[in-house]
Amino acid sequence: MLDFAITDKTHDESRQGEALVLTPSGDKAARKLYIESYGCAMNFSDSEIVASILSEQGFETTADYNQADVIFINTCSIRENAEQRVRNRLREFTIAKVKNPGLVVGVLGCMAERLKAKFLEEEKLVDVVVGPDAYRDLPNLIGKVDEGQKAVNVLLSREETYADISPVRLNSNGINAFVSIMRGCDNMCSFCVVPFTRGRERSREPLSIVKECTDLFNRGYREVTLLGQNVDSYKWNGREIEGQEQENVKVVNFANLLEMVALVDPELRVRFSTSHPKDITDEVLYTMKKYENICNYIHLPVQSGNSRILDLMNRTYDREWYLNRVDAIRRIIPECGISTDVITGFCTETEEEHQDTLSIMDYVQYDFAYMFMYSERPGTLAAKRFTDDIPEAVKSRRLKEVVARQQQYSYARLQAQLGKVQRVLIEGFSKKSDKDYCGRNDQNAMVVFPVHENYKPGQYVNVLVERTTTATLIGVVV
Ligand code: SAH
Ligand code: SF4
Ligand code: F3S
């Protein structure tokens, strides 16, 4: 049974499990790394850090795991099905290892952190288990495996942000890039495994972020997405910046950081994810309003529309607070796109409480949503305190209702763009045809239009929207 649904095909869930590659240099002697990522954008971004660390050691990436000397799978623990998918894939890799005993198979990311050395007992053919804060140790760990040992490093750190590592951009279109601005999470949403797999929240030094964005811009990139589990709690406490005390940079909050990145260049689009309803401030909204190049799009996960359930989820806001934040967004940035995450069938959720989720969707009319059935995760507060008492069939029926409701609004939001001119950053050819380009508008909706000789990927173009499919705007260059 599918335990999740998304109405936005442009989001990363569609990238699950894709092999990440960099064009090889053709050096035959280089050891080959195959790396495959699951889970959130943070994991995809981390894989680029891993590739960077290993490229320093002379590794090249390959798209074919049968050619690889090292196979890494960067894993996600967020729901049981996410872990199941990883295990199935891992079976295929371990079969490759039976044929080629010299092959190194490693498990990275959140499942590695959650299961630690237990992974090696459960999956006997795995050689390396490495948590998200231990990637600098990879060369050493691979060395141990080369000597015939198993290697584990799942130490979490309070400081590691990989700030100085310049990520190797994998599978890149040369236009959009993820930039990690913080790691970990200090919230304790009762359903969530992330605080256990990613450790304490810490913010990355701001000038290193600005430098990475500037470098990307100079290399032709035109859009950065600033990543964190809760970007609104980004905070740099005026510690030393690049070895010297900066007099004018004392405390940098998320609004300040957004502004610093927006100022890199007006032609660089800035996006960010994820915003937490308890922390998103009007200051952030006014900063978005002030800079044309900060995209008018906010991912604001609601999880549930009912205050009692939100309390059990330990989300630390209630329905009224959430709606107040939505009203603030609509007041300050009327054109802003809003998307969300919803969980159906959380412990003790009644039919009435489920209706509150549907009614909050009616109020906000989200542009997109990621929707999930509750999946109990070992070790979380909810697993310890509550019984996972909603039957699968009920969770699934509620999910269907939520999905059906969202489809109406996703479609209506696209329809509202008919006849309007949108500024689109061309990302490349559309998936279906090389006669069409695709790119996203400011609100993150995908726009498809016939290739125009005057424009190429990486440029901005004005597109008149003439029709829509269920998930895409279709138009012509004007
Ligand atoms: N930091 C982000 C979310 C990260 S996880 C935030 O706070 O919004 C992405 C989404 O997965 C969550 O928003 C939630 O909707 C979903 N999710 C997390 N744990 C889950 C679980 N145990 N069962 C079902 N969905 C879950
Ligand atoms: Fe998980 Fe909550 Fe942190 Fe998001 S804010 S990562 S849902 S604990
Ligand atoms: Fe999954 Fe870890 Fe991200 S659990 S959603 S990969 S932080």
Coordinates of N, CA, C and O and ligand atoms in Angstrom, one line a residue, residues 3-4 13 40 76-80 184-185 187 189-194 228-231 273-277 299-303 313 315 317 340-344 346 370-377 380 382, ligand 1:
D3 N 2.0 4.7 1.1 CA 1.7 5.4 2.4 C 1.9 6.9 2.3 O 1.8 7.6 3.2
F4 N 2.1 7.4 1.0 CA 2.2 8.8 0.9 C 1.7 9.2 -0.5 O 1.5 8.4 -1.4
E13 N 10.5 14.1 -4.0 CA 10.1 12.7 -3.8 C 10.2 11.9 -5.1 O 10.5 10.7 -5.1
C40 N 15.0 13.3 2.1 CA 14.7 14.7 1.8 C 15.9 15.3 1.1 O 17.0 14.7 0.9
C76 N 17.0 7.0 4.4 CA 16.0 7.8 5.1 C 15.2 6.9 6.0 O 14.9 5.7 5.7
S77 N 14.9 7.4 7.2 CA 14.2 6.6 8.2 C 12.8 7.2 8.5 O 12.1 6.7 9.4
I78 N 12.3 8.1 7.7 CA 11.2 8.9 8.2 C 9.9 8.1 8.3 O 9.2 8.4 9.3
R79 N 9.7 7.2 7.5 CA 8.5 6.2 7.6 C 9.0 4.8 7.4 O 10.1 4.6 6.7
E80 N 8.3 3.9 7.9 CA 8.7 2.5 7.7 C 8.9 2.1 6.3 O 9.9 1.4 5.9
G184 N 20.5 19.2 11.7 CA 19.9 18.7 12.9 C 18.6 19.4 13.1 O 18.1 20.2 12.3
C185 N 17.9 19.0 14.3 CA 16.7 19.6 14.6 C 16.5 19.5 16.1 O 16.7 18.5 16.7
N187 N 13.6 20.5 17.6 CA 12.2 20.3 17.9 C 12.0 18.8 18.2 O 12.7 18.0 17.8
C189 N 9.0 16.9 17.6 CA 7.7 16.5 17.2 C 7.6 15.0 17.5 O 8.5 14.3 17.2
S190 N 6.5 14.6 18.1 CA 6.4 13.3 18.8 C 6.5 12.2 17.8 O 6.9 11.1 18.1
F191 N 6.1 12.5 16.5 CA 6.1 11.4 15.5 C 7.4 11.2 14.8 O 7.6 10.3 14.0
C192 N 8.4 12.1 15.0 CA 9.5 12.3 14.1 C 10.8 11.7 14.6 O 11.2 11.9 15.7
V193 N 11.5 11.1 13.7 CA 12.7 10.4 14.0 C 14.0 11.3 13.7 O 15.1 11.0 14.2
V194 N 13.7 12.4 13.0 CA 14.9 13.2 12.6 C 15.8 13.7 13.7 O 17.0 13.7 13.6
G228 N 17.2 23.5 5.5 CA 17.3 23.1 6.9 C 16.0 22.5 7.4 O 15.0 22.7 6.7
Q229 N 16.0 21.8 8.4 CA 14.7 21.2 8.9 C 13.8 22.3 9.4 O 12.6 22.1 9.4
N230 N 14.4 23.4 9.8 CA 13.6 24.5 10.4 C 14.3 25.8 10.2 O 15.0 26.3 11.0
V231 N 14.3 26.2 8.9 CA 15.1 27.4 8.5 C 14.9 28.6 9.4 O 15.8 29.4 9.6
S273 N 13.7 26.0 2.4 CA 12.8 24.9 2.9 C 13.5 24.2 4.1 O 14.7 24.0 4.0
T274 N 12.8 24.0 5.2 CA 11.4 24.0 5.5 C 11.1 25.1 6.5 O 11.9 25.3 7.4
S275 N 10.0 25.8 6.4 CA 9.6 26.8 7.4 C 8.8 26.1 8.5 O 7.9 25.3 8.2
H276 N 9.0 26.5 9.7 CA 8.2 25.9 10.8 C 7.2 27.0 11.3 O 7.6 28.1 11.6
P277 N 5.9 26.6 11.3 CA 4.9 27.6 11.7 C 5.1 28.3 13.0 O 4.7 29.4 13.2
H299 N 7.0 26.6 2.1 CA 6.5 25.3 2.5 C 6.3 25.3 4.0 O 7.3 25.5 4.8
L300 N 5.1 25.2 4.4 CA 4.7 25.5 5.8 C 3.9 24.2 6.3 O 2.6 24.3 6.4
P301 N 4.6 23.2 6.7 CA 3.9 22.0 7.1 C 2.9 22.2 8.3 O 3.3 22.7 9.3
V302 N 1.7 21.7 8.0 CA 0.6 21.9 9.1 C 0.5 20.6 9.9 O 0.3 20.7 11.1
Q303 N 0.7 19.5 9.3 CA 0.5 18.1 9.9 C -0.9 17.8 10.2 O -1.4 16.7 9.9
M313 N 1.1 15.9 18.9 CA 2.3 15.8 18.0 C 3.5 16.6 18.5 O 4.5 16.6 17.9
R315 N 3.8 19.8 18.2 CA 4.2 20.8 17.2 C 4.4 22.2 17.8 O 4.8 23.1 17.1
Y317 N 2.3 24.6 18.2 CA 1.4 25.7 17.8 C 0.0 25.0 17.7 O -0.1 23.8 17.7
T340 N 2.3 22.4 1.9 CA 2.3 21.8 3.3 C 2.6 20.3 3.3 O 2.7 19.7 2.3
D341 N 2.7 19.8 4.5 CA 2.8 18.4 4.8 C 1.6 18.0 5.7 O 1.3 18.8 6.6
V342 N 1.0 16.9 5.5 CA -0.2 16.4 6.3 C 0.1 15.0 6.7 O 0.5 14.2 5.9
I343 N -0.2 14.7 8.0 CA -0.2 13.3 8.4 C -1.6 12.9 8.8 O -2.3 13.6 9.5
T344 N -2.1 11.7 8.2 CA -3.4 11.2 8.6 C -3.3 10.1 9.5 O -2.4 9.3 9.5
F346 N -3.0 10.0 12.9 CA -2.1 10.0 14.1 C -2.8 9.5 15.3 O -4.1 9.5 15.3
Y370 N 2.4 17.4 0.5 CA 2.9 16.1 0.7 C 2.0 15.5 1.8 O 1.9 16.1 2.8
M371 N 1.4 14.3 1.5 CA 0.5 13.8 2.4 C 0.8 12.4 2.8 O 1.2 11.6 1.9
F372 N 0.8 12.1 4.1 CA 1.3 10.8 4.6 C 0.4 10.1 5.6 O -0.3 10.8 6.4
M373 N 0.4 8.8 5.6 CA -0.3 8.1 6.7 C 0.7 8.0 7.8 O 1.9 7.8 7.6
Y374 N 0.2 8.2 9.0 CA 1.1 8.1 10.2 C 1.8 6.7 10.2 O 1.2 5.7 10.1
S375 N 3.1 6.8 10.4 CA 3.9 5.6 10.6 C 4.7 5.6 11.9 O 5.5 6.6 12.0
E376 N 4.5 4.7 12.8 CA 5.1 4.8 14.1 C 6.6 4.5 13.9 O 7.0 3.5 13.3
R377 N 7.5 5.3 14.5 CA 8.9 5.1 14.4 C 9.5 4.8 15.8 O 9.2 5.5 16.7
T380 N 10.7 7.2 19.1 CA 10.1 8.6 19.1 C 9.2 8.7 20.3 O 8.7 7.7 20.9
A382 N 6.1 9.6 20.4 CA 4.8 9.0 20.2 C 4.8 7.5 20.4 O 3.9 6.9 20.9
Ligands
SAH1 N1 11.3 19.5 9.3 C1 10.2 19.4 8.6 C2 9.8 18.0 8.2 C3 10.7 16.9 7.9 S1 10.0 15.4 7.7 C4 9.0 20.0 9.3 O1 9.1 20.1 10.5 O2 8.1 20.3 8.7 C5 8.9 15.6 6.3 C6 7.5 15.3 6.7 O3 7.4 13.9 6.9 C7 6.9 15.8 7.9 O4 6.5 17.2 7.7 C8 5.8 14.9 8.2 O5 4.6 15.4 7.5 C9 6.2 13.6 7.6 N2 6.5 12.7 8.7 C10 7.5 12.7 9.6 N3 7.5 11.7 10.4 C11 6.4 10.9 10.0 C12 5.8 9.7 10.5 N4 6.3 9.1 11.6 N5 4.8 9.2 9.9 C13 4.2 9.9 8.8 N6 4.7 11.0 8.3 C14 5.8 11.5 8.9

